[in-house]
mmCIF file of C-alpha atoms in Angstrom:
data_model
loop_
_atom_site.group_PDB
_atom_site.id
_atom_site.type_symbol
_atom_site.label_atom_id
_atom_site.label_comp_id
_atom_site.label_asym_id
_atom_site.label_seq_id
_atom_site.Cartn_x
_atom_site.Cartn_y
_atom_site.Cartn_z
ATOM 1 C CA MET A 33 -89.241 27.232 79.134
ATOM 2 C CA GLY A 34 -91.010 27.286 76.076
ATOM 3 C CA LYS A 35 -90.219 28.620 72.526
ATOM 4 C CA GLU A 36 -86.706 29.836 71.949
ATOM 5 C CA PHE A 37 -86.871 32.983 70.691
ATOM 6 C CA GLU A 38 -84.361 33.926 68.883
ATOM 7 C CA LEU A 39 -82.838 34.881 65.006
ATOM 8 C CA LYS A 40 -79.753 34.218 62.795
ATOM 9 C CA ILE A 41 -77.522 37.023 61.561
ATOM 10 C CA VAL A 42 -75.265 35.357 58.376
ATOM 11 C CA ASN A 43 -72.408 37.237 56.525
ATOM 12 C CA PRO A 44 -72.371 40.249 59.330
ATOM 13 C CA ASP A 45 -69.516 42.897 59.952
ATOM 14 C CA ILE A 46 -68.792 41.073 63.687
ATOM 15 C CA GLU A 47 -66.825 44.756 64.289
ATOM 16 C CA LEU A 48 -68.580 46.926 63.494
ATOM 17 C CA PHE A 49 -72.010 44.768 65.163
ATOM 18 C CA LYS A 50 -69.398 45.005 68.735
ATOM 19 C CA LYS A 51 -69.741 48.025 67.838
ATOM 20 C CA THR A 52 -73.036 48.604 67.561
ATOM 21 C CA LEU A 53 -73.804 46.563 71.316
ATOM 22 C CA LYS A 54 -71.695 48.718 73.434
ATOM 23 C CA GLU A 55 -73.263 52.133 71.841
ATOM 24 C CA ASN A 56 -76.163 50.420 72.589
ATOM 25 C CA ASN A 57 -75.787 49.400 76.222
ATOM 26 C CA ALA A 58 -74.917 45.812 76.033
ATOM 27 C CA SER A 59 -71.991 43.892 77.280
ATOM 28 C CA LEU A 60 -69.206 41.500 76.652
ATOM 29 C CA LYS A 61 -70.066 38.262 79.113
ATOM 30 C CA HIS A 62 -67.303 36.403 78.812
ATOM 31 C CA SER A 63 -64.610 36.297 75.011
ATOM 32 C CA LYS A 64 -64.528 33.266 72.885
ATOM 33 C CA GLN A 65 -65.199 30.196 74.457
ATOM 34 C CA TYR A 66 -64.319 26.463 72.767
ATOM 35 C CA MET A 67 -67.663 24.427 73.790
ATOM 36 C CA HIS A 68 -68.348 20.422 73.571
ATOM 37 C CA ARG A 69 -71.508 18.921 73.129
ATOM 38 C CA HIS A 70 -72.872 15.268 72.947
ATOM 39 C CA VAL A 71 -76.629 14.785 70.951
ATOM 40 C CA PHE A 72 -78.934 12.601 71.526
ATOM 41 C CA HIS A 73 -81.789 11.538 69.520
ATOM 42 C CA HIS A 74 -85.268 12.653 70.737
ATOM 43 C CA PRO A 75 -86.063 9.251 72.681
ATOM 44 C CA ASP A 76 -89.774 9.316 70.379
ATOM 45 C CA PRO A 77 -88.678 8.898 67.463
ATOM 46 C CA THR A 78 -91.611 10.633 65.487
ATOM 47 C CA VAL A 79 -91.205 14.342 67.336
ATOM 48 C CA ASP A 80 -88.261 15.918 65.732
ATOM 49 C CA GLY A 81 -86.142 17.374 68.331
ATOM 50 C CA PHE A 82 -82.699 16.355 70.314
ATOM 51 C CA ILE A 83 -81.314 16.250 73.366
ATOM 52 C CA ARG A 84 -78.122 18.043 74.077
ATOM 53 C CA LEU A 85 -75.837 17.807 76.090
ATOM 54 C CA ARG A 86 -73.074 20.711 76.513
ATOM 55 C CA ASN A 87 -70.408 22.370 78.374
ATOM 56 C CA GLU A 88 -69.892 25.634 77.807
ATOM 57 C CA GLY A 89 -66.644 25.880 80.007
ATOM 58 C CA GLU A 90 -66.111 27.307 83.532
ATOM 59 C CA ASN A 91 -67.824 24.439 85.232
ATOM 60 C CA ASN A 92 -71.528 25.832 83.149
ATOM 61 C CA VAL A 93 -73.508 22.623 81.864
ATOM 62 C CA THR A 94 -76.985 22.658 80.082
ATOM 63 C CA LEU A 95 -79.436 19.787 79.077
ATOM 64 C CA THR A 96 -81.729 20.669 76.461
ATOM 65 C CA CYS A 97 -84.578 19.586 75.045
ATOM 66 C CA LYS A 98 -85.183 21.093 70.925
ATOM 67 C CA ILE A 99 -88.267 20.254 69.675
ATOM 68 C CA PHE A 100 -88.949 21.144 65.726
ATOM 69 C CA ASN A 101 -92.393 22.551 64.892
ATOM 70 C CA GLN A 102 -94.294 24.620 62.396
ATOM 71 C CA SER A 103 -93.468 27.902 63.952
ATOM 72 C CA LYS A 104 -90.353 29.803 63.153
ATOM 73 C CA PHE A 105 -89.284 29.572 67.214
ATOM 74 C CA PRO A 106 -89.011 26.149 68.549
ATOM 75 C CA LEU A 107 -89.734 24.185 71.367
ATOM 76 C CA GLU A 108 -86.878 24.529 74.374
ATOM 77 C CA TYR A 109 -86.484 22.963 77.783
ATOM 78 C CA GLU A 110 -83.281 24.046 79.823
ATOM 79 C CA VAL A 111 -81.788 23.571 83.040
ATOM 80 C CA LYS A 112 -77.897 23.441 83.979
ATOM 81 C CA LEU A 113 -76.560 20.915 85.682
ATOM 82 C CA ASP A 114 -73.320 20.937 88.766
ATOM 83 C CA GLY A 115 -70.802 21.089 85.813
ATOM 84 C CA ASP A 116 -70.436 17.407 86.370
ATOM 85 C CA TYR A 117 -70.043 16.591 82.325
ATOM 86 C CA GLU A 118 -68.738 12.824 82.286
ATOM 87 C CA SER A 119 -71.911 12.205 84.889
ATOM 88 C CA GLY A 120 -74.539 13.876 82.971
ATOM 89 C CA LEU A 121 -73.156 12.222 80.272
ATOM 90 C CA GLU A 122 -72.916 8.836 81.506
ATOM 91 C CA PHE A 123 -77.220 9.091 82.772
ATOM 92 C CA LEU A 124 -78.326 10.398 78.929
ATOM 93 C CA LYS A 125 -76.437 6.809 77.917
ATOM 94 C CA LYS A 126 -77.958 4.884 80.736
ATOM 95 C CA SER A 127 -81.499 6.259 80.373
ATOM 96 C CA GLY A 128 -81.390 4.500 76.956
ATOM 97 C CA LEU A 129 -81.299 7.856 74.742
ATOM 98 C CA LYS A 130 -78.994 6.920 71.160
ATOM 99 C CA LEU A 131 -76.503 9.359 70.967
ATOM 100 C CA LYS A 132 -76.314 10.664 67.331
ATOM 101 C CA SER A 133 -73.071 13.711 67.818
ATOM 102 C CA PHE A 134 -70.341 15.269 69.376
ATOM 103 C CA GLN A 135 -70.050 18.418 67.963
ATOM 104 C CA GLU A 136 -67.299 21.331 68.820
ATOM 105 C CA THR A 137 -67.855 24.688 68.706
ATOM 106 C CA ALA A 138 -66.570 28.301 69.740
ATOM 107 C CA ARG A 139 -68.759 30.915 71.529
ATOM 108 C CA GLU A 140 -68.113 34.970 72.205
ATOM 109 C CA LYS A 141 -71.035 35.716 74.782
ATOM 110 C CA TRP A 142 -72.951 39.285 74.974
ATOM 111 C CA VAL A 143 -75.295 40.430 77.107
ATOM 112 C CA HIS A 144 -78.612 43.403 76.888
ATOM 113 C CA PRO A 145 -81.212 44.296 78.818
ATOM 114 C CA LEU A 146 -83.787 42.798 75.939
ATOM 115 C CA ALA A 147 -81.722 39.470 75.701
ATOM 116 C CA LYS A 148 -80.913 36.855 77.164
ATOM 117 C CA GLU A 149 -77.670 35.987 75.536
ATOM 118 C CA ILE A 150 -76.652 37.675 72.344
ATOM 119 C CA VAL A 151 -73.645 35.386 70.925
ATOM 120 C CA PHE A 152 -71.193 35.356 68.620
ATOM 121 C CA ASP A 153 -70.269 31.402 67.009
ATOM 122 C CA THR A 154 -68.318 29.717 65.091
ATOM 123 C CA TRP A 155 -68.625 26.447 63.968
ATOM 124 C CA PRO A 156 -65.809 24.076 62.296
ATOM 125 C CA GLY A 157 -66.202 25.005 58.657
ATOM 126 C CA ILE A 158 -68.146 27.428 58.173
ATOM 127 C CA PRO A 159 -68.103 31.931 58.729
ATOM 128 C CA GLU A 160 -68.602 33.476 62.077
ATOM 129 C CA PHE A 161 -72.272 34.035 62.641
ATOM 130 C CA ILE A 162 -74.393 35.831 65.262
ATOM 131 C CA GLU A 163 -77.565 34.618 67.036
ATOM 132 C CA VAL A 164 -80.114 36.600 69.659
ATOM 133 C CA ASP A 165 -81.468 35.184 72.223
ATOM 134 C CA CYS A 166 -84.690 36.444 73.363
ATOM 135 C CA GLU A 167 -87.338 35.954 76.169
ATOM 136 C CA SER A 168 -90.251 37.037 73.568
ATOM 137 C CA GLU A 169 -90.649 37.818 69.723
ATOM 138 C CA GLU A 170 -91.471 41.739 71.083
ATOM 139 C CA ASP A 171 -88.140 41.731 72.607
ATOM 140 C CA LEU A 172 -86.673 39.957 69.964
ATOM 141 C CA LYS A 173 -88.145 42.757 67.184
ATOM 142 C CA LYS A 174 -87.538 45.609 69.276
ATOM 143 C CA LEU A 175 -83.430 44.430 69.268
ATOM 144 C CA ILE A 176 -83.703 43.538 65.529
ATOM 145 C CA GLN A 177 -84.744 47.704 65.271
ATOM 146 C CA ILE A 178 -82.291 48.964 68.218
ATOM 147 C CA LEU A 179 -79.436 47.430 66.697
ATOM 148 C CA ASP A 180 -80.014 48.015 63.105
ATOM 149 C CA ILE A 181 -80.079 44.171 62.173
ATOM 150 C CA ASP A 182 -80.810 43.935 58.186
ATOM 151 C CA LYS A 183 -83.387 42.042 57.679
ATOM 152 C CA ASN A 184 -81.761 40.389 54.779
ATOM 153 C CA SER A 185 -79.672 38.780 56.383
ATOM 154 C CA ILE A 186 -82.128 37.112 59.368
ATOM 155 C CA ARG A 187 -82.497 33.097 59.329
ATOM 156 C CA TYR A 188 -84.166 31.209 61.190
ATOM 157 C CA ASP A 189 -83.191 27.513 60.309
ATOM 158 C CA GLY A 190 -80.684 25.619 61.717
ATOM 159 C CA VAL A 191 -77.125 25.862 61.274
ATOM 160 C CA ASP A 192 -77.112 22.402 59.423
ATOM 161 C CA SER A 193 -78.718 24.561 56.883
ATOM 162 C CA LEU A 194 -75.511 26.742 56.442
ATOM 163 C CA TYR A 195 -73.644 23.861 55.992
ATOM 164 C CA GLU A 196 -75.908 22.348 53.257
ATOM 165 C CA GLU A 197 -75.949 25.388 51.334
ATOM 166 C CA LEU A 198 -71.794 25.658 51.510
ATOM 167 C CA TYR A 199 -71.345 21.866 51.398
ATOM 168 C CA LYS A 200 -74.063 20.655 49.810
ATOM 169 C CA ILE A 201 -74.895 18.267 52.418
ATOM 170 C CA PRO A 202 -78.274 17.272 52.932
ATOM 171 C CA LYS A 203 -79.266 18.546 56.440
ATOM 172 C CA ASN A 204 -80.226 14.698 57.234
ATOM 173 C CA LYS A 205 -77.073 13.428 56.326
ATOM 174 C CA PHE A 206 -75.357 16.306 58.787
ATOM 175 C CA ASN A 207 -77.377 15.616 61.977
ATOM 176 C CA GLY A 208 -76.572 12.579 61.228
ATOM 177 C CA MET A 209 -72.472 13.318 60.907
ATOM 178 C CA PRO A 210 -71.063 10.726 64.010
ATOM 179 C CA SER A 211 -68.669 14.166 64.643
ATOM 180 C CA LEU A 212 -67.703 16.958 64.176
ATOM 181 C CA THR A 213 -64.190 18.738 65.552
ATOM 182 C CA PHE A 214 -61.941 21.876 64.242
ATOM 183 C CA ASP A 215 -58.849 19.567 64.156
ATOM 184 C CA ASN A 216 -60.366 16.477 62.049
ATOM 185 C CA PHE A 217 -63.402 18.377 59.912
ATOM 186 C CA ASN A 218 -62.132 17.570 56.692
ATOM 187 C CA SER A 219 -62.449 14.191 56.783
ATOM 188 C CA GLU A 220 -65.533 14.696 58.543
ATOM 189 C CA ILE A 221 -67.515 16.028 55.908
ATOM 190 C CA ARG A 222 -65.619 13.969 53.609
ATOM 191 C CA GLY A 223 -68.466 13.118 51.639
ATOM 192 C CA GLY A 224 -69.983 16.572 51.278
ATOM 193 C CA LYS A 225 -68.943 18.358 47.795
ATOM 194 C CA LYS A 226 -67.758 22.034 48.502
ATOM 195 C CA VAL A 227 -68.960 25.127 45.932
ATOM 196 C CA LYS A 228 -66.851 27.088 44.212
ATOM 197 C CA LYS A 229 -67.915 30.479 46.563
ATOM 198 C CA HIS A 230 -69.144 30.457 50.183
ATOM 199 C CA THR A 231 -73.217 31.303 49.897
ATOM 200 C CA VAL A 232 -75.890 31.588 52.007
ATOM 201 C CA SER A 233 -79.059 32.294 50.802
ATOM 202 C CA ASN A 234 -82.148 33.559 53.023
ATOM 203 C CA LYS A 235 -85.972 34.236 53.258
ATOM 204 C CA ARG A 236 -85.956 37.571 51.957
ATOM 205 C CA LYS A 237 -83.122 37.267 49.649
ATOM 206 C CA ARG A 238 -81.539 34.875 47.430
ATOM 207 C CA SER A 239 -78.072 34.960 48.279
ATOM 208 C CA LYS A 240 -75.583 36.770 50.169
ATOM 209 C CA THR A 241 -72.028 36.167 49.388
ATOM 210 C CA TYR A 242 -70.083 34.810 53.542
ATOM 211 C CA LYS A 243 -67.006 36.619 54.515
ATOM 212 C CA LYS A 244 -64.218 34.249 55.120
ATOM 213 C CA THR A 245 -63.202 32.649 58.752
ATOM 214 C CA LYS A 246 -60.147 34.162 60.726
ATOM 215 C CA ARG A 247 -59.139 31.848 63.043
#
């Protein structure tokens, strides 16, 4: 519990990265699984953060509190529940937390000795990206070198930034959307204006062109 030492890799060559993982002592934990989560407002309105209940499949349910601060690494506190998602959801609602959004995603997970997890994430309407999550910043830096990660592709911001860049949806509007699902994505972001090209910026380079997601 504490800081979440995690980075995103945008615009990746998915198959090449998986090949690199295999060559560097990583292994597949599970193939792509569809997940859903309910996101709640943090009970303290002065805190930039949220509470999340997520069903990760195979009776794996996590409850997470994430708090953003001045660091590029947010604070994260997470516990695993006994697999009863509905009971966890009812508990949060009865506790007085205000529901923010329901979201669907898909995830393929890999493991490596230096990482808590390495995941390939698919969100509705945006290209697949990779997240590398480690126990320490030192391990994260080591993996950047070991896996030969292009520093121009590294991001430390949230997924809301990707939607803002691709669909011109302000972050506060995206984070206030009541639902985000694969089946109804087009209508759910109807208020956003899609740009002609899939582009994403980063701190080191002005822009990168996304590859279209294959589903």
